[in-house]
Amino acid sequence: MYFGLSEDQIFFQDNVKKFLEDNAPLDVIRKIANEDDKTSKEDLHKGIITLGINNILIPEDNGGLGLDLLFATAVSQSLGEGLATLPFTGSYVMAPIAIKYGANEKQRNFYLNEMSNNNINFSIGFSEFFGSRNESELSFLKNKVNGKTFFVMDFDYATHIMVCDKDGQIGIISLESTGIEVVDLITVDKTRVFKEIIFKNTDIDILENTSSSKEAVDNAIDAGRIVIAADSLGASKAMLDKAIDYSRERKQFNRAIGSFQAVKHMCAEMAAELEPCYSILWHAAHSFDSGEKNKKIMACHAKSHIADISKMISKKATEVHGGMGFTDLLGLHYWFKRIGVNRQMLGSPEIIREEAAKSQSL
Amino acid sequence: MDLNFGKKYKDFTKEVKDFCKKYIAIHFIDSSKVPLSGSFKSGEIKMTRSDWQKILIEKGYFARSIPSEYGGYGGESDIIKSRIIAEEFAKSKIPPPMGGQGIDMLVPTLLELGTEEQKQKYIKPTLHGEIIWCQGYSEPNAGSDLASLQTKGELIDGNWVINGQKIWTSTAQYSQMMFCLVRTEPDASKHAGISYLLIPMDTPGIEIRPLVDMTLNAGFNEVFFTDVTIPENNIVGKRGEGWAVANATLSHERGSLSDPNAMMNRLNSLIDRMKKETINGEKVINNPVYRDKLMKIQGKVIAFQSNSLRVLSAKLNKNQDVKIAGMIQKLVGTELRHELEGFAIDIMGELGTLYENSPNIRDGGSWQIAYMYFLGLIIGGGTSQIQKNIISERGLGMPKEPKVQQGA
């Protein structure tokens, strides 16, 4: 019995963390986020691809690494901690999983091979399935798609977009097709890119198995939620570490503020809530990988619980920094905002908890 | 990640399950002295509590790693087996072994630090439930700052003569013995002046006054000592080493205050209650606000349970570092349990306030009792605030509070 990340997983996680520390310090992140510095961003993306993060979940037969979701979860912690301005959850986790469960053999081999060569990159628009908005009206008809999908993630280097309708049917659209309008969205989190996409009679390749089964969309969303939770966990850890460091250095009343119980207890509260988050996160990823019957409940709770705890930490860690925490100077807000956006991605906590209740027949 | 315990443990689980089936219907013929830690089904098989302890020891389900010469099972310590036993007992609702401070705290201490004579004399009858112990640590003026305790012990003519007062002494009224911290070296520094003494409770000069707590049970007592005289060799460790001896047992206590199995059982009872209870003709479980709160609590309980698995794993895999994950269990576990119990009261509304043997009471009033009891546990065994000091200073490496200058 061993509960935790393996040596290989920790090694991979540390590599990604170190890569970001070396290549994406906060001033680089700022340039990418505020000034749209495409060169820096592209260098980062190329560099991180050489570490293999795009290939984690692609089977070895298709040229991938054939690793599991716990690996992706471990990596995602580092991406959140290092504010990676890169696609991951949609492009490299949800897309291969949706294809694995939803595609026929021909589709599967084509897309996975091209993905592992980095010739195809997916952007993901699944919002219609778990939280459809009235104005969307995304509809698939005879290999054509109409309507719009709101809040598309990981558009950065996308060649294709994968969308899901409210019945769980998944289709793939090449961005070279006609009838695609891309609308830039501006969220509070400028470390990542989100779009709205409008389709007008656009060609779509429906993943064959998804017309009769929700397995693909369910698995993709469960996995996506776990990996987003990991991102928030990493971001929370970064914020807590910064708060502790700051409380040791900052002096008032001739003492380090970290020696005051009021400050100490804030940090202890953050740590006390954060530690079980690692546990539920890894447990959820493991349940997913081993196909346990409670895997959906675990994924839902990992996402919604970590959304709540990371929200608390993003507030409290900022407060420990006093006025400086509120400034742009320190840049804490990048993590704060990333946590804020992660909280809503693939479903807000209330929506997800209701899914957890339903999936245990309550 | 590997959550399988292997074939050996699969077989063991089956063995324990079969055992639980066999003893599902025990009825104890002697009266309850020390409350058991869980609820259990009562039935046809009649025996005494001590008999039950002996059966459990014989099977190795209790006192597993305690050497047989001291009345234990004499097996290897096996964390996984202990966990399987606890889980299966909780699931099947057969009586758990008697616990209490003698078994949970004194026995491990004697095994580690006691003399051979003390081990021979005390461990076996303690395991069999024949000697019940109470813990004499806290005093009216020594709570969180336990090491400032003032109960005095003087060595006069080969006997310790003890004067002073203890408080928060659970089970003192049933106990035959007390393990007690006493200041024996008044000139030594605060921590170096304490000794760990073993006091027979029938010694003249001991007065026990029950202390009724907010649940209206006399769960605690005050114990007064007036010239209580006990033999010199009723000491564990050397004179002045009592603080170190006590710390060996405090670590045993903190681990036991927040049991994830009990938490999961309680959550399941809460879900059952929400399915049964109705409000304005609708089942409570279908009320969206209550559902969401329930799911929120379930998320926390699963996170807590997963965390205890991680802590367990670190005991089996020595290279795993879970320092902070282990430190937070008392704080998180007791606070979460209190929240869970309190929420159950809320879903019942006015009915949730019923107590004792009131008409219409649900689940024997256990939600109110536990709601208050766990507030007690948030405070006892090191308050939540003390836990936060420990987590921040020892876990996160934050600076200590500057010492207040003498005379300031």
mmCIF file of N, CA and C in Angstrom, chain A residues 19-88:
data_model
loop_
_atom_site.group_PDB
_atom_site.id
_atom_site.type_symbol
_atom_site.label_atom_id
_atom_site.label_comp_id
_atom_site.label_asym_id
_atom_site.label_seq_id
_atom_site.Cartn_x
_atom_site.Cartn_y
_atom_site.Cartn_z
ATOM 1 N N PHE A 19 11.490 23.861 -14.751
ATOM 2 C CA PHE A 19 11.475 24.510 -16.057
ATOM 3 C C PHE A 19 10.801 25.884 -15.963
ATOM 4 N N LEU A 20 9.685 25.933 -15.260
ATOM 5 C CA LEU A 20 8.955 27.203 -15.144
ATOM 6 C C LEU A 20 9.716 28.201 -14.273
ATOM 7 N N GLU A 21 10.332 27.710 -13.218
ATOM 8 C CA GLU A 21 11.119 28.622 -12.373
ATOM 9 C C GLU A 21 12.254 29.256 -13.175
ATOM 10 N N ASP A 22 12.894 28.418 -14.004
ATOM 11 C CA ASP A 22 14.035 28.914 -14.771
ATOM 12 C C ASP A 22 13.622 29.800 -15.936
ATOM 13 N N ASN A 23 12.502 29.441 -16.570
ATOM 14 C CA ASN A 23 12.154 30.104 -17.827
ATOM 15 C C ASN A 23 10.975 31.064 -17.739
ATOM 16 N N ALA A 24 10.213 30.967 -16.680
ATOM 17 C CA ALA A 24 9.030 31.832 -16.607
ATOM 18 C C ALA A 24 8.908 32.500 -15.241
ATOM 19 N N PRO A 25 9.921 33.273 -14.849
ATOM 20 C CA PRO A 25 9.757 34.054 -13.615
ATOM 21 C C PRO A 25 8.647 35.087 -13.818
ATOM 22 N N LEU A 26 8.256 35.720 -12.750
ATOM 23 C CA LEU A 26 7.072 36.580 -12.796
ATOM 24 C C LEU A 26 7.170 37.677 -13.870
ATOM 25 N N ASP A 27 8.369 38.217 -14.122
ATOM 26 C CA ASP A 27 8.433 39.292 -15.127
ATOM 27 C C ASP A 27 8.143 38.767 -16.536
ATOM 28 N N VAL A 28 8.491 37.509 -16.790
ATOM 29 C CA VAL A 28 8.137 36.910 -18.087
ATOM 30 C C VAL A 28 6.618 36.689 -18.167
ATOM 31 N N ILE A 29 6.062 36.167 -17.072
ATOM 32 C CA ILE A 29 4.601 35.965 -17.025
ATOM 33 C C ILE A 29 3.875 37.292 -17.261
ATOM 34 N N ARG A 30 4.370 38.327 -16.630
ATOM 35 C CA ARG A 30 3.771 39.658 -16.809
ATOM 36 C C ARG A 30 3.753 40.084 -18.263
ATOM 37 N N LYS A 31 4.900 39.891 -18.932
ATOM 38 C CA LYS A 31 4.997 40.300 -20.338
ATOM 39 C C LYS A 31 3.983 39.548 -21.192
ATOM 40 N N ILE A 32 3.880 38.256 -20.913
ATOM 41 C CA ILE A 32 2.938 37.450 -21.697
ATOM 42 C C ILE A 32 1.505 37.870 -21.388
ATOM 43 N N ALA A 33 1.219 38.059 -20.098
ATOM 44 C CA ALA A 33 -0.155 38.355 -19.687
ATOM 45 C C ALA A 33 -0.575 39.763 -20.081
ATOM 46 N N ASN A 34 0.304 40.736 -19.869
ATOM 47 C CA ASN A 34 -0.109 42.132 -20.047
ATOM 48 C C ASN A 34 0.209 42.668 -21.429
ATOM 49 N N GLU A 35 1.308 42.189 -22.015
ATOM 50 C CA GLU A 35 1.744 42.793 -23.281
ATOM 51 C C GLU A 35 1.601 41.823 -24.447
ATOM 52 N N ASP A 36 1.013 40.665 -24.155
ATOM 53 C CA ASP A 36 0.807 39.673 -25.212
ATOM 54 C C ASP A 36 2.123 39.342 -25.931
ATOM 55 N N ASP A 37 3.179 39.104 -25.169
ATOM 56 C CA ASP A 37 4.496 38.799 -25.715
ATOM 57 C C ASP A 37 4.496 37.383 -26.300
ATOM 58 N N LYS A 38 4.242 37.319 -27.615
ATOM 59 C CA LYS A 38 4.047 36.014 -28.254
ATOM 60 C C LYS A 38 5.324 35.199 -28.334
ATOM 61 N N THR A 39 6.464 35.885 -28.487
ATOM 62 C CA THR A 39 7.726 35.154 -28.607
ATOM 63 C C THR A 39 8.053 34.420 -27.316
ATOM 64 N N SER A 40 7.970 35.126 -26.189
ATOM 65 C CA SER A 40 8.250 34.478 -24.904
ATOM 66 C C SER A 40 7.314 33.303 -24.688
ATOM 67 N N LYS A 41 6.058 33.526 -25.035
ATOM 68 C CA LYS A 41 5.062 32.487 -24.815
ATOM 69 C C LYS A 41 5.364 31.250 -25.657
ATOM 70 N N GLU A 42 5.748 31.506 -26.905
ATOM 71 C CA GLU A 42 6.027 30.388 -27.789
ATOM 72 C C GLU A 42 7.265 29.615 -27.337
ATOM 73 N N ASP A 43 8.267 30.353 -26.870
ATOM 74 C CA ASP A 43 9.470 29.688 -26.350
ATOM 75 C C ASP A 43 9.105 28.761 -25.187
ATOM 76 N N LEU A 44 8.254 29.290 -24.316
ATOM 77 C CA LEU A 44 7.809 28.476 -23.176
ATOM 78 C C LEU A 44 7.092 27.218 -23.651
ATOM 79 N N HIS A 45 6.204 27.406 -24.609
ATOM 80 C CA HIS A 45 5.418 26.268 -25.086
ATOM 81 C C HIS A 45 6.318 25.223 -25.715
ATOM 82 N N LYS A 46 7.249 25.673 -26.560
ATOM 83 C CA LYS A 46 8.173 24.722 -27.202
ATOM 84 C C LYS A 46 8.978 23.972 -26.144
ATOM 85 N N GLY A 47 9.440 24.740 -25.165
ATOM 86 C CA GLY A 47 10.277 24.135 -24.110
ATOM 87 C C GLY A 47 9.515 23.075 -23.334
ATOM 88 N N ILE A 48 8.280 23.397 -22.986
ATOM 89 C CA ILE A 48 7.523 22.473 -22.130
ATOM 90 C C ILE A 48 7.073 21.241 -22.917
ATOM 91 N N ILE A 49 6.896 21.408 -24.219
ATOM 92 C CA ILE A 49 6.559 20.262 -25.074
ATOM 93 C C ILE A 49 7.719 19.256 -25.088
ATOM 94 N N THR A 50 8.938 19.772 -25.051
ATOM 95 C CA THR A 50 10.086 18.844 -25.035
ATOM 96 C C THR A 50 10.108 18.020 -23.751
ATOM 97 N N LEU A 51 9.471 18.525 -22.703
ATOM 98 C CA LEU A 51 9.370 17.712 -21.476
ATOM 99 C C LEU A 51 8.315 16.614 -21.624
ATOM 100 N N GLY A 52 7.472 16.754 -22.643
ATOM 101 C CA GLY A 52 6.494 15.699 -22.928
ATOM 102 C C GLY A 52 5.118 15.910 -22.319
ATOM 103 N N ILE A 53 4.801 17.139 -21.861
ATOM 104 C CA ILE A 53 3.514 17.286 -21.168
ATOM 105 C C ILE A 53 2.316 17.124 -22.100
ATOM 106 N N ASN A 54 2.561 17.268 -23.418
ATOM 107 C CA ASN A 54 1.446 17.082 -24.361
ATOM 108 C C ASN A 54 1.139 15.608 -24.587
ATOM 109 N N ASN A 55 2.064 14.739 -24.178
ATOM 110 C CA ASN A 55 1.957 13.324 -24.539
ATOM 111 C C ASN A 55 1.630 12.400 -23.370
ATOM 112 N N ILE A 56 1.398 12.970 -22.208
ATOM 113 C CA ILE A 56 1.222 12.152 -21.003
ATOM 114 C C ILE A 56 0.156 11.081 -21.201
ATOM 115 N N LEU A 57 -1.005 11.505 -21.720
ATOM 116 C CA LEU A 57 -2.153 10.583 -21.753
ATOM 117 C C LEU A 57 -2.350 9.899 -23.106
ATOM 118 N N ILE A 58 -1.444 10.153 -24.027
ATOM 119 C CA ILE A 58 -1.568 9.484 -25.337
ATOM 120 C C ILE A 58 -0.876 8.119 -25.253
ATOM 121 N N PRO A 59 -1.566 7.058 -25.719
ATOM 122 C CA PRO A 59 -0.982 5.713 -25.589
ATOM 123 C C PRO A 59 0.348 5.588 -26.335
ATOM 124 N N GLU A 60 1.178 4.674 -25.857
ATOM 125 C CA GLU A 60 2.487 4.457 -26.498
ATOM 126 C C GLU A 60 2.335 4.056 -27.965
ATOM 127 N N ASP A 61 1.301 3.270 -28.265
ATOM 128 C CA ASP A 61 1.074 2.836 -29.648
ATOM 129 C C ASP A 61 0.871 4.005 -30.599
ATOM 130 N N ASN A 62 0.394 5.125 -30.069
ATOM 131 C CA ASN A 62 0.181 6.302 -30.899
ATOM 132 C C ASN A 62 1.317 7.309 -30.758
ATOM 133 N N GLY A 63 2.401 6.868 -30.157
ATOM 134 C CA GLY A 63 3.561 7.755 -30.048
ATOM 135 C C GLY A 63 3.602 8.569 -28.763
ATOM 136 N N GLY A 64 2.680 8.275 -27.842
ATOM 137 C CA GLY A 64 2.651 9.035 -26.590
ATOM 138 C C GLY A 64 3.427 8.349 -25.486
ATOM 139 N N LEU A 65 3.277 8.878 -24.279
ATOM 140 C CA LEU A 65 3.994 8.314 -23.124
ATOM 141 C C LEU A 65 3.188 7.236 -22.416
ATOM 142 N N GLY A 66 1.884 7.198 -22.689
ATOM 143 C CA GLY A 66 1.042 6.149 -22.099
ATOM 144 C C GLY A 66 0.970 6.189 -20.582
ATOM 145 N N LEU A 67 1.002 7.402 -20.029
ATOM 146 C CA LEU A 67 0.937 7.514 -18.563
ATOM 147 C C LEU A 67 -0.512 7.764 -18.134
ATOM 148 N N ASP A 68 -0.718 7.867 -16.813
ATOM 149 C CA ASP A 68 -2.100 7.980 -16.344
ATOM 150 C C ASP A 68 -2.449 9.380 -15.839
ATOM 151 N N LEU A 69 -3.694 9.495 -15.362
ATOM 152 C CA LEU A 69 -4.174 10.816 -14.943
ATOM 153 C C LEU A 69 -3.431 11.334 -13.715
ATOM 154 N N LEU A 70 -2.963 10.434 -12.868
ATOM 155 C CA LEU A 70 -2.231 10.895 -11.688
ATOM 156 C C LEU A 70 -0.946 11.634 -12.108
ATOM 157 N N PHE A 71 -0.320 11.168 -13.190
ATOM 158 C CA PHE A 71 0.834 11.897 -13.741
ATOM 159 C C PHE A 71 0.417 13.305 -14.162
ATOM 160 N N ALA A 72 -0.680 13.363 -14.915
ATOM 161 C CA ALA A 72 -1.151 14.663 -15.405
ATOM 162 C C ALA A 72 -1.509 15.570 -14.232
ATOM 163 N N THR A 73 -2.068 14.966 -13.183
ATOM 164 C CA THR A 73 -2.445 15.725 -11.995
ATOM 165 C C THR A 73 -1.200 16.305 -11.319
ATOM 166 N N ALA A 74 -0.173 15.463 -11.198
ATOM 167 C CA ALA A 74 1.081 15.901 -10.583
ATOM 168 C C ALA A 74 1.676 17.067 -11.364
ATOM 169 N N VAL A 75 1.646 16.965 -12.702
ATOM 170 C CA VAL A 75 2.189 18.021 -13.558
ATOM 171 C C VAL A 75 1.362 19.295 -13.420
ATOM 172 N N SER A 76 0.047 19.132 -13.373
ATOM 173 C CA SER A 76 -0.832 20.294 -13.303
ATOM 174 C C SER A 76 -0.601 21.107 -12.030
ATOM 175 N N GLN A 77 -0.242 20.426 -10.944
ATOM 176 C CA GLN A 77 0.097 21.160 -9.714
ATOM 177 C C GLN A 77 1.237 22.143 -9.988
ATOM 178 N N SER A 78 2.254 21.659 -10.717
ATOM 179 C CA SER A 78 3.390 22.531 -11.020
ATOM 180 C C SER A 78 2.996 23.666 -11.959
ATOM 181 N N LEU A 79 2.088 23.391 -12.881
ATOM 182 C CA LEU A 79 1.665 24.428 -13.825
ATOM 183 C C LEU A 79 0.920 25.551 -13.099
ATOM 184 N N GLY A 80 0.100 25.183 -12.138
ATOM 185 C CA GLY A 80 -0.609 26.194 -11.358
ATOM 186 C C GLY A 80 0.338 26.963 -10.452
ATOM 187 N N GLU A 81 1.258 26.225 -9.856
ATOM 188 C CA GLU A 81 2.224 26.849 -8.951
ATOM 189 C C GLU A 81 3.076 27.866 -9.713
ATOM 190 N N GLY A 82 3.450 27.505 -10.945
ATOM 191 C CA GLY A 82 4.317 28.369 -11.748
ATOM 192 C C GLY A 82 3.573 29.278 -12.713
ATOM 193 N N LEU A 83 2.262 29.362 -12.586
ATOM 194 C CA LEU A 83 1.425 30.241 -13.415
ATOM 195 C C LEU A 83 1.627 30.017 -14.907
ATOM 196 N N ALA A 84 1.786 28.757 -15.296
ATOM 197 C CA ALA A 84 2.098 28.474 -16.695
ATOM 198 C C ALA A 84 1.091 29.114 -17.636
ATOM 199 N N THR A 85 1.574 29.888 -18.583
ATOM 200 C CA THR A 85 0.698 30.552 -19.561
ATOM 201 C C THR A 85 0.524 29.630 -20.759
ATOM 202 N N LEU A 86 0.117 28.419 -20.485
ATOM 203 C CA LEU A 86 0.146 27.370 -21.503
ATOM 204 C C LEU A 86 -1.138 26.562 -21.485
ATOM 205 N N PRO A 87 -1.478 25.969 -22.636
ATOM 206 C CA PRO A 87 -2.609 25.041 -22.628
ATOM 207 C C PRO A 87 -2.229 23.753 -21.907
ATOM 208 N N PHE A 88 -3.171 23.153 -21.223
ATOM 209 C CA PHE A 88 -2.901 21.831 -20.649
ATOM 210 C C PHE A 88 -4.181 21.016 -20.473
#
